[in-house]
Amino acid sequence: MVKLLPQKNLTFPSCGPNESVYQTIQIQNTSDTPVYYKMLKDSTNTFKAYPSEGLIQGKSFGIVCFEFNPRTPRNYNFVA
């Protein structure tokens, strides 16, 4: 079993073009079996994940940092 915290959406604060803001999620592995994850890549490079893939051991967790770096001022949405 894997739990994500926060469970739903990440909302980034406003920023200007070519500025970066960051949010994190926790991926919690509640089982005894290691879990491998791989984040989808945004083809526009507006959203990036660090690390974009990894292995979380059983009864452990990992932290993934997401970067938002818009090129132009507008509303953005990325669904993974």
mmCIF file of N, CA and C in Angstrom:
data_model
loop_
_atom_site.group_PDB
_atom_site.id
_atom_site.type_symbol
_atom_site.label_atom_id
_atom_site.label_comp_id
_atom_site.label_asym_id
_atom_site.label_seq_id
_atom_site.Cartn_x
_atom_site.Cartn_y
_atom_site.Cartn_z
ATOM 1 N N MET A 1 0.840 -1.184 0.000
ATOM 2 C CA MET A 1 0.000 0.000 0.000
ATOM 3 C C MET A 1 0.878 1.238 0.000
ATOM 4 N N VAL A 2 0.475 2.202 -0.806
ATOM 5 C CA VAL A 2 1.191 3.462 -0.913
ATOM 6 C C VAL A 2 0.227 4.598 -0.590
ATOM 7 N N LYS A 3 0.690 5.535 0.218
ATOM 8 C CA LYS A 3 -0.103 6.718 0.547
ATOM 9 C C LYS A 3 0.666 7.952 0.108
ATOM 10 N N LEU A 4 -0.058 8.917 -0.445
ATOM 11 C CA LEU A 4 0.526 10.190 -0.826
ATOM 12 C C LEU A 4 0.026 11.276 0.116
ATOM 13 N N LEU A 5 0.925 12.124 0.550
ATOM 14 C CA LEU A 5 0.565 13.252 1.399
ATOM 15 C C LEU A 5 1.165 14.516 0.798
ATOM 16 N N PRO A 6 0.411 15.489 0.357
ATOM 17 C CA PRO A 6 -1.043 15.544 0.394
ATOM 18 C C PRO A 6 -1.660 14.552 -0.585
ATOM 19 N N GLN A 7 -2.897 14.191 -0.319
ATOM 20 C CA GLN A 7 -3.569 13.133 -1.078
ATOM 21 C C GLN A 7 -4.062 13.582 -2.444
ATOM 22 N N LYS A 8 -4.317 14.851 -2.642
ATOM 23 C CA LYS A 8 -4.952 15.286 -3.894
ATOM 24 C C LYS A 8 -4.024 16.152 -4.721
ATOM 25 N N ASN A 9 -4.218 17.447 -4.710
ATOM 26 C CA ASN A 9 -3.522 18.358 -5.616
ATOM 27 C C ASN A 9 -2.377 19.083 -4.929
ATOM 28 N N LEU A 10 -1.390 19.446 -5.732
ATOM 29 C CA LEU A 10 -0.368 20.395 -5.297
ATOM 30 C C LEU A 10 -0.716 21.735 -5.919
ATOM 31 N N THR A 11 -0.722 22.777 -5.126
ATOM 32 C CA THR A 11 -0.984 24.116 -5.628
ATOM 33 C C THR A 11 0.264 24.952 -5.387
ATOM 34 N N PHE A 12 0.772 25.519 -6.453
ATOM 35 C CA PHE A 12 1.976 26.325 -6.359
ATOM 36 C C PHE A 12 1.607 27.792 -6.191
ATOM 37 N N PRO A 13 2.414 28.536 -5.426
ATOM 38 C CA PRO A 13 2.161 29.968 -5.332
ATOM 39 C C PRO A 13 2.474 30.650 -6.663
ATOM 40 N N SER A 14 1.945 31.831 -6.850
ATOM 41 C CA SER A 14 2.216 32.590 -8.065
ATOM 42 C C SER A 14 3.692 32.940 -8.148
ATOM 43 N N CYS A 15 4.182 32.999 -9.382
ATOM 44 C CA CYS A 15 5.559 33.437 -9.605
ATOM 45 C C CYS A 15 5.643 34.006 -11.015
ATOM 46 N N GLY A 16 6.705 34.732 -11.274
ATOM 47 C CA GLY A 16 6.897 35.346 -12.574
ATOM 48 C C GLY A 16 7.518 34.382 -13.565
ATOM 49 N N PRO A 17 7.525 34.741 -14.843
ATOM 50 C CA PRO A 17 8.161 33.908 -15.858
ATOM 51 C C PRO A 17 9.632 33.644 -15.528
ATOM 52 N N ASN A 18 10.047 32.419 -15.725
ATOM 53 C CA ASN A 18 11.411 31.947 -15.475
ATOM 54 C C ASN A 18 11.831 31.996 -14.009
ATOM 55 N N GLU A 19 10.872 32.138 -13.107
ATOM 56 C CA GLU A 19 11.127 31.977 -11.672
ATOM 57 C C GLU A 19 10.664 30.588 -11.275
ATOM 58 N N SER A 20 11.249 30.027 -10.233
ATOM 59 C CA SER A 20 10.872 28.694 -9.770
ATOM 60 C C SER A 20 10.274 28.756 -8.375
ATOM 61 N N VAL A 21 9.224 27.973 -8.165
ATOM 62 C CA VAL A 21 8.665 27.737 -6.835
ATOM 63 C C VAL A 21 8.558 26.230 -6.660
ATOM 64 N N TYR A 22 8.527 25.779 -5.402
ATOM 65 C CA TYR A 22 8.640 24.353 -5.117
ATOM 66 C C TYR A 22 7.559 23.903 -4.137
ATOM 67 N N GLN A 23 7.154 22.649 -4.270
ATOM 68 C CA GLN A 23 6.261 21.966 -3.336
ATOM 69 C C GLN A 23 6.781 20.535 -3.168
ATOM 70 N N THR A 24 6.468 19.908 -2.053
ATOM 71 C CA THR A 24 6.903 18.532 -1.824
ATOM 72 C C THR A 24 5.718 17.635 -1.515
ATOM 73 N N ILE A 25 5.907 16.354 -1.801
ATOM 74 C CA ILE A 25 4.956 15.332 -1.375
ATOM 75 C C ILE A 25 5.736 14.244 -0.637
ATOM 76 N N GLN A 26 5.021 13.532 0.204
ATOM 77 C CA GLN A 26 5.584 12.370 0.872
ATOM 78 C C GLN A 26 4.917 11.135 0.290
ATOM 79 N N ILE A 27 5.731 10.175 -0.139
ATOM 80 C CA ILE A 27 5.227 8.880 -0.607
ATOM 81 C C ILE A 27 5.529 7.883 0.498
ATOM 82 N N GLN A 28 4.488 7.361 1.102
ATOM 83 C CA GLN A 28 4.632 6.462 2.242
ATOM 84 C C GLN A 28 4.310 5.036 1.814
ATOM 85 N N ASN A 29 5.246 4.121 2.056
ATOM 86 C CA ASN A 29 5.056 2.707 1.760
ATOM 87 C C ASN A 29 4.679 2.007 3.057
ATOM 88 N N THR A 30 3.422 1.592 3.170
ATOM 89 C CA THR A 30 2.940 0.966 4.408
ATOM 90 C C THR A 30 3.073 -0.555 4.393
ATOM 91 N N SER A 31 3.541 -1.102 3.260
ATOM 92 C CA SER A 31 3.696 -2.561 3.164
ATOM 93 C C SER A 31 5.124 -2.964 3.533
ATOM 94 N N ASP A 32 5.384 -4.267 3.522
ATOM 95 C CA ASP A 32 6.729 -4.789 3.784
ATOM 96 C C ASP A 32 7.571 -4.881 2.520
ATOM 97 N N THR A 33 6.938 -4.758 1.366
ATOM 98 C CA THR A 33 7.596 -4.925 0.070
ATOM 99 C C THR A 33 8.067 -3.575 -0.465
ATOM 100 N N PRO A 34 9.296 -3.486 -0.983
ATOM 101 C CA PRO A 34 9.747 -2.230 -1.587
ATOM 102 C C PRO A 34 8.846 -1.808 -2.749
ATOM 103 N N VAL A 35 8.710 -0.507 -2.941
ATOM 104 C CA VAL A 35 7.865 0.058 -3.993
ATOM 105 C C VAL A 35 8.733 0.952 -4.877
ATOM 106 N N TYR A 36 8.609 0.744 -6.195
ATOM 107 C CA TYR A 36 9.309 1.585 -7.168
ATOM 108 C C TYR A 36 8.317 2.590 -7.727
ATOM 109 N N TYR A 37 8.743 3.847 -7.872
ATOM 110 C CA TYR A 37 7.887 4.854 -8.486
ATOM 111 C C TYR A 37 8.662 5.572 -9.594
ATOM 112 N N LYS A 38 7.919 6.087 -10.565
ATOM 113 C CA LYS A 38 8.480 6.895 -11.643
ATOM 114 C C LYS A 38 7.453 7.946 -12.021
ATOM 115 N N MET A 39 7.837 9.209 -11.938
ATOM 116 C CA MET A 39 6.934 10.317 -12.237
ATOM 117 C C MET A 39 6.861 10.537 -13.746
ATOM 118 N N LEU A 40 5.675 10.910 -14.221
ATOM 119 C CA LEU A 40 5.532 11.291 -15.618
ATOM 120 C C LEU A 40 6.265 12.594 -15.864
ATOM 121 N N LYS A 41 6.828 12.746 -17.055
ATOM 122 C CA LYS A 41 7.541 13.973 -17.401
ATOM 123 C C LYS A 41 6.608 14.918 -18.147
ATOM 124 N N ASP A 42 6.730 16.183 -17.821
ATOM 125 C CA ASP A 42 5.989 17.243 -18.494
ATOM 126 C C ASP A 42 6.791 17.631 -19.732
ATOM 127 N N SER A 43 6.217 17.471 -20.904
ATOM 128 C CA SER A 43 6.943 17.723 -22.153
ATOM 129 C C SER A 43 7.360 19.182 -22.314
ATOM 130 N N THR A 44 6.715 20.106 -21.595
ATOM 131 C CA THR A 44 7.065 21.531 -21.689
ATOM 132 C C THR A 44 8.151 21.929 -20.691
ATOM 133 N N ASN A 45 8.510 21.026 -19.796
ATOM 134 C CA ASN A 45 9.489 21.291 -18.725
ATOM 135 C C ASN A 45 9.054 22.402 -17.775
ATOM 136 N N THR A 46 7.761 22.653 -17.707
ATOM 137 C CA THR A 46 7.239 23.628 -16.744
ATOM 138 C C THR A 46 7.222 23.022 -15.349
ATOM 139 N N PHE A 47 6.932 21.734 -15.262
ATOM 140 C CA PHE A 47 6.910 21.007 -13.996
ATOM 141 C C PHE A 47 8.000 19.934 -14.035
ATOM 142 N N LYS A 48 8.757 19.816 -12.947
ATOM 143 C CA LYS A 48 9.788 18.787 -12.839
ATOM 144 C C LYS A 48 9.725 18.176 -11.450
ATOM 145 N N ALA A 49 10.098 16.891 -11.351
ATOM 146 C CA ALA A 49 10.116 16.182 -10.075
ATOM 147 C C ALA A 49 11.546 15.769 -9.746
ATOM 148 N N TYR A 50 11.920 15.908 -8.462
ATOM 149 C CA TYR A 50 13.253 15.521 -7.983
ATOM 150 C C TYR A 50 13.120 14.666 -6.737
ATOM 151 N N PRO A 51 13.533 13.436 -6.699
ATOM 152 C CA PRO A 51 13.947 12.617 -7.838
ATOM 153 C C PRO A 51 12.727 12.179 -8.637
ATOM 154 N N SER A 52 12.913 11.967 -9.920
ATOM 155 C CA SER A 52 11.780 11.618 -10.783
ATOM 156 C C SER A 52 11.435 10.132 -10.702
ATOM 157 N N GLU A 53 12.317 9.345 -10.119
ATOM 158 C CA GLU A 53 12.026 7.932 -9.875
ATOM 159 C C GLU A 53 12.836 7.468 -8.677
ATOM 160 N N GLY A 54 12.357 6.369 -8.069
ATOM 161 C CA GLY A 54 13.072 5.870 -6.903
ATOM 162 C C GLY A 54 12.447 4.614 -6.344
ATOM 163 N N LEU A 55 13.098 4.089 -5.323
ATOM 164 C CA LEU A 55 12.661 2.884 -4.629
ATOM 165 C C LEU A 55 12.464 3.236 -3.166
ATOM 166 N N ILE A 56 11.295 2.888 -2.650
ATOM 167 C CA ILE A 56 10.992 3.135 -1.242
ATOM 168 C C ILE A 56 10.878 1.791 -0.546
ATOM 169 N N GLN A 57 11.728 1.570 0.419
ATOM 170 C CA GLN A 57 11.725 0.309 1.157
ATOM 171 C C GLN A 57 10.429 0.156 1.957
ATOM 172 N N GLY A 58 10.142 -1.077 2.355
ATOM 173 C CA GLY A 58 8.943 -1.356 3.140
ATOM 174 C C GLY A 58 8.940 -0.606 4.456
ATOM 175 N N LYS A 59 7.761 -0.187 4.883
ATOM 176 C CA LYS A 59 7.563 0.555 6.133
ATOM 177 C C LYS A 59 8.442 1.804 6.187
ATOM 178 N N SER A 60 8.566 2.479 5.043
ATOM 179 C CA SER A 60 9.398 3.668 4.961
ATOM 180 C C SER A 60 8.694 4.714 4.086
ATOM 181 N N PHE A 61 9.373 5.811 3.815
ATOM 182 C CA PHE A 61 8.784 6.856 2.988
ATOM 183 C C PHE A 61 9.875 7.565 2.205
ATOM 184 N N GLY A 62 9.444 8.306 1.192
ATOM 185 C CA GLY A 62 10.329 9.146 0.399
ATOM 186 C C GLY A 62 9.689 10.502 0.202
ATOM 187 N N ILE A 63 10.519 11.495 -0.019
ATOM 188 C CA ILE A 63 10.059 12.854 -0.280
ATOM 189 C C ILE A 63 10.403 13.195 -1.731
ATOM 190 N N VAL A 64 9.435 13.729 -2.465
ATOM 191 C CA VAL A 64 9.658 14.167 -3.836
ATOM 192 C C VAL A 64 9.375 15.657 -3.890
ATOM 193 N N CYS A 65 10.309 16.407 -4.454
ATOM 194 C CA CYS A 65 10.171 17.851 -4.608
ATOM 195 C C CYS A 65 9.752 18.154 -6.040
ATOM 196 N N PHE A 66 8.730 18.974 -6.199
ATOM 197 C CA PHE A 66 8.256 19.390 -7.514
ATOM 198 C C PHE A 66 8.613 20.852 -7.735
ATOM 199 N N GLU A 67 9.135 21.133 -8.915
ATOM 200 C CA GLU A 67 9.480 22.497 -9.305
ATOM 201 C C GLU A 67 8.488 22.986 -10.355
ATOM 202 N N PHE A 68 8.014 24.213 -10.169
ATOM 203 C CA PHE A 68 7.163 24.882 -11.153
ATOM 204 C C PHE A 68 7.952 26.072 -11.678
ATOM 205 N N ASN A 69 8.201 26.102 -12.997
ATOM 206 C CA ASN A 69 8.987 27.154 -13.626
ATOM 207 C C ASN A 69 8.296 27.570 -14.925
ATOM 208 N N PRO A 70 7.358 28.537 -14.841
ATOM 209 C CA PRO A 70 6.606 28.937 -16.038
ATOM 210 C C PRO A 70 7.457 29.777 -16.986
ATOM 211 N N ARG A 71 7.191 29.659 -18.266
ATOM 212 C CA ARG A 71 7.898 30.447 -19.283
ATOM 213 C C ARG A 71 7.147 31.740 -19.614
ATOM 214 N N THR A 72 5.820 31.681 -19.519
ATOM 215 C CA THR A 72 4.991 32.851 -19.800
ATOM 216 C C THR A 72 3.934 32.982 -18.704
ATOM 217 N N PRO A 73 3.405 34.199 -18.472
ATOM 218 C CA PRO A 73 2.371 34.381 -17.458
ATOM 219 C C PRO A 73 1.009 33.885 -17.949
ATOM 220 N N ARG A 74 0.511 32.829 -17.344
ATOM 221 C CA ARG A 74 -0.826 32.281 -17.619
ATOM 222 C C ARG A 74 -1.107 31.228 -16.565
ATOM 223 N N ASN A 75 -2.288 30.626 -16.582
ATOM 224 C CA ASN A 75 -2.613 29.529 -15.679
ATOM 225 C C ASN A 75 -2.053 28.232 -16.244
ATOM 226 N N TYR A 76 -1.502 27.394 -15.365
ATOM 227 C CA TYR A 76 -0.938 26.111 -15.760
ATOM 228 C C TYR A 76 -1.608 24.998 -14.997
ATOM 229 N N ASN A 77 -1.682 23.829 -15.641
ATOM 230 C CA ASN A 77 -2.253 22.637 -15.014
ATOM 231 C C ASN A 77 -1.548 21.421 -15.602
ATOM 232 N N PHE A 78 -1.063 20.543 -14.737
ATOM 233 C CA PHE A 78 -0.444 19.291 -15.209
ATOM 234 C C PHE A 78 -1.023 18.166 -14.382
ATOM 235 N N VAL A 79 -1.598 17.185 -15.064
ATOM 236 C CA VAL A 79 -2.189 16.036 -14.394
ATOM 237 C C VAL A 79 -1.313 14.835 -14.679
ATOM 238 N N ALA A 80 -0.830 14.214 -13.625
ATOM 239 C CA ALA A 80 0.034 13.034 -13.790
ATOM 240 C C ALA A 80 -0.705 11.785 -13.391
#
